[in-house]
CSV table of C-alpha atoms in Angstrom, one decimal:
chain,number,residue,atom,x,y,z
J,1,UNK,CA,25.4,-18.0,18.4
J,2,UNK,CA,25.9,-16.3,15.0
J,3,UNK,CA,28.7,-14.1,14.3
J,4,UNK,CA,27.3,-11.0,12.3
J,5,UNK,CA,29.3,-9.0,9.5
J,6,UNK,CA,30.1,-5.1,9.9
J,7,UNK,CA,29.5,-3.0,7.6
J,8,UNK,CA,26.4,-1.9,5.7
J,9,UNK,CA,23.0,-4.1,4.9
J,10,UNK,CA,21.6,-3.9,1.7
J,11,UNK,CA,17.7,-3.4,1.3
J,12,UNK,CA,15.8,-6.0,-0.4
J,13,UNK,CA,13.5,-5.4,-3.7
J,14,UNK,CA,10.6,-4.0,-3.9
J,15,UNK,CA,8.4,-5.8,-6.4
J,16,UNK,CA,6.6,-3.9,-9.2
J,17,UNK,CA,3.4,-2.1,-8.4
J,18,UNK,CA,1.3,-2.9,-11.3
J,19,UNK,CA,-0.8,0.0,-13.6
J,20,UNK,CA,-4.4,-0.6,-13.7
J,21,UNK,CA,-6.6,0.3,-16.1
J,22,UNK,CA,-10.5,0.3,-17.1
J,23,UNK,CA,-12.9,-1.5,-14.6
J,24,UNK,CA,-10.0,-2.3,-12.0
J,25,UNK,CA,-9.0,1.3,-11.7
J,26,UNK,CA,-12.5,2.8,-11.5
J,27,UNK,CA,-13.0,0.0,-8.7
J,28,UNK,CA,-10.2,0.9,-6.5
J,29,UNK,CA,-11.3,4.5,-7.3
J,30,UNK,CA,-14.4,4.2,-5.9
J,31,UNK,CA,-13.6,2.1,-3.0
J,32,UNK,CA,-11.2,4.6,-2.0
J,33,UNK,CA,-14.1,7.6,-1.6
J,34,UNK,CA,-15.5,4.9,0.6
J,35,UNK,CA,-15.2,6.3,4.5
J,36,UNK,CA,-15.3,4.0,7.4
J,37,UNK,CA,-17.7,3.7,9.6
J,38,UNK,CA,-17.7,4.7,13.3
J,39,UNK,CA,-17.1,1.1,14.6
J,40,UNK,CA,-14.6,0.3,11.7
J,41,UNK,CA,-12.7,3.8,13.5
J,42,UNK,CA,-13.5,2.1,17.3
J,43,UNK,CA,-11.7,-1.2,16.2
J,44,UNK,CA,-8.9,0.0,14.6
J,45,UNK,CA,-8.1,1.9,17.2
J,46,UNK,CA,-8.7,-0.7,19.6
J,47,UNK,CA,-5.9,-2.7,17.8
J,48,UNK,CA,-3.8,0.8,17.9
J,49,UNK,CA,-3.8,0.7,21.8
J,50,UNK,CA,-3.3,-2.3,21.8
J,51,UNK,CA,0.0,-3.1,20.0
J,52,UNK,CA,1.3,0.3,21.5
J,53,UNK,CA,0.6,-1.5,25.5
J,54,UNK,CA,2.4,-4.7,23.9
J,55,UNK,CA,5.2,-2.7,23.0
J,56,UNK,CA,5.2,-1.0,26.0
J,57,UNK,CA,5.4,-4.6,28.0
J,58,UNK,CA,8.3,-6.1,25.8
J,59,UNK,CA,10.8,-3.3,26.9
């Protein structure tokens, strides 16, 4: 059994986001105009019910 220390935690680093420039910027701008598609939206929120009934279970 660990003993734990009062007080405050401190927050750990967050690296560096990097700048991008020329070809790399204009491809995440373009990928991000991209929409998903109907069964991308069905999955991903097939995972969303999903890890909300885990939750639910763990309490």
């Amino acid at each position: 059994m660990s003993k734990r220390k009062k007080g405050k935690l401190m927050a750990t680093q967050i690296a560096a986001t990097p700048t991008l420039r020329g070809n790399d910027a204009k491809k995440l701008i373009h990928s991000l105009k991209k929409k998903p598609t109907a069964r991308s939206n069905r999955n991903g929120q097939a995972l969303v019910d999903f890890f909300k009934a885990y939750e639910k279970k763990g309490r």
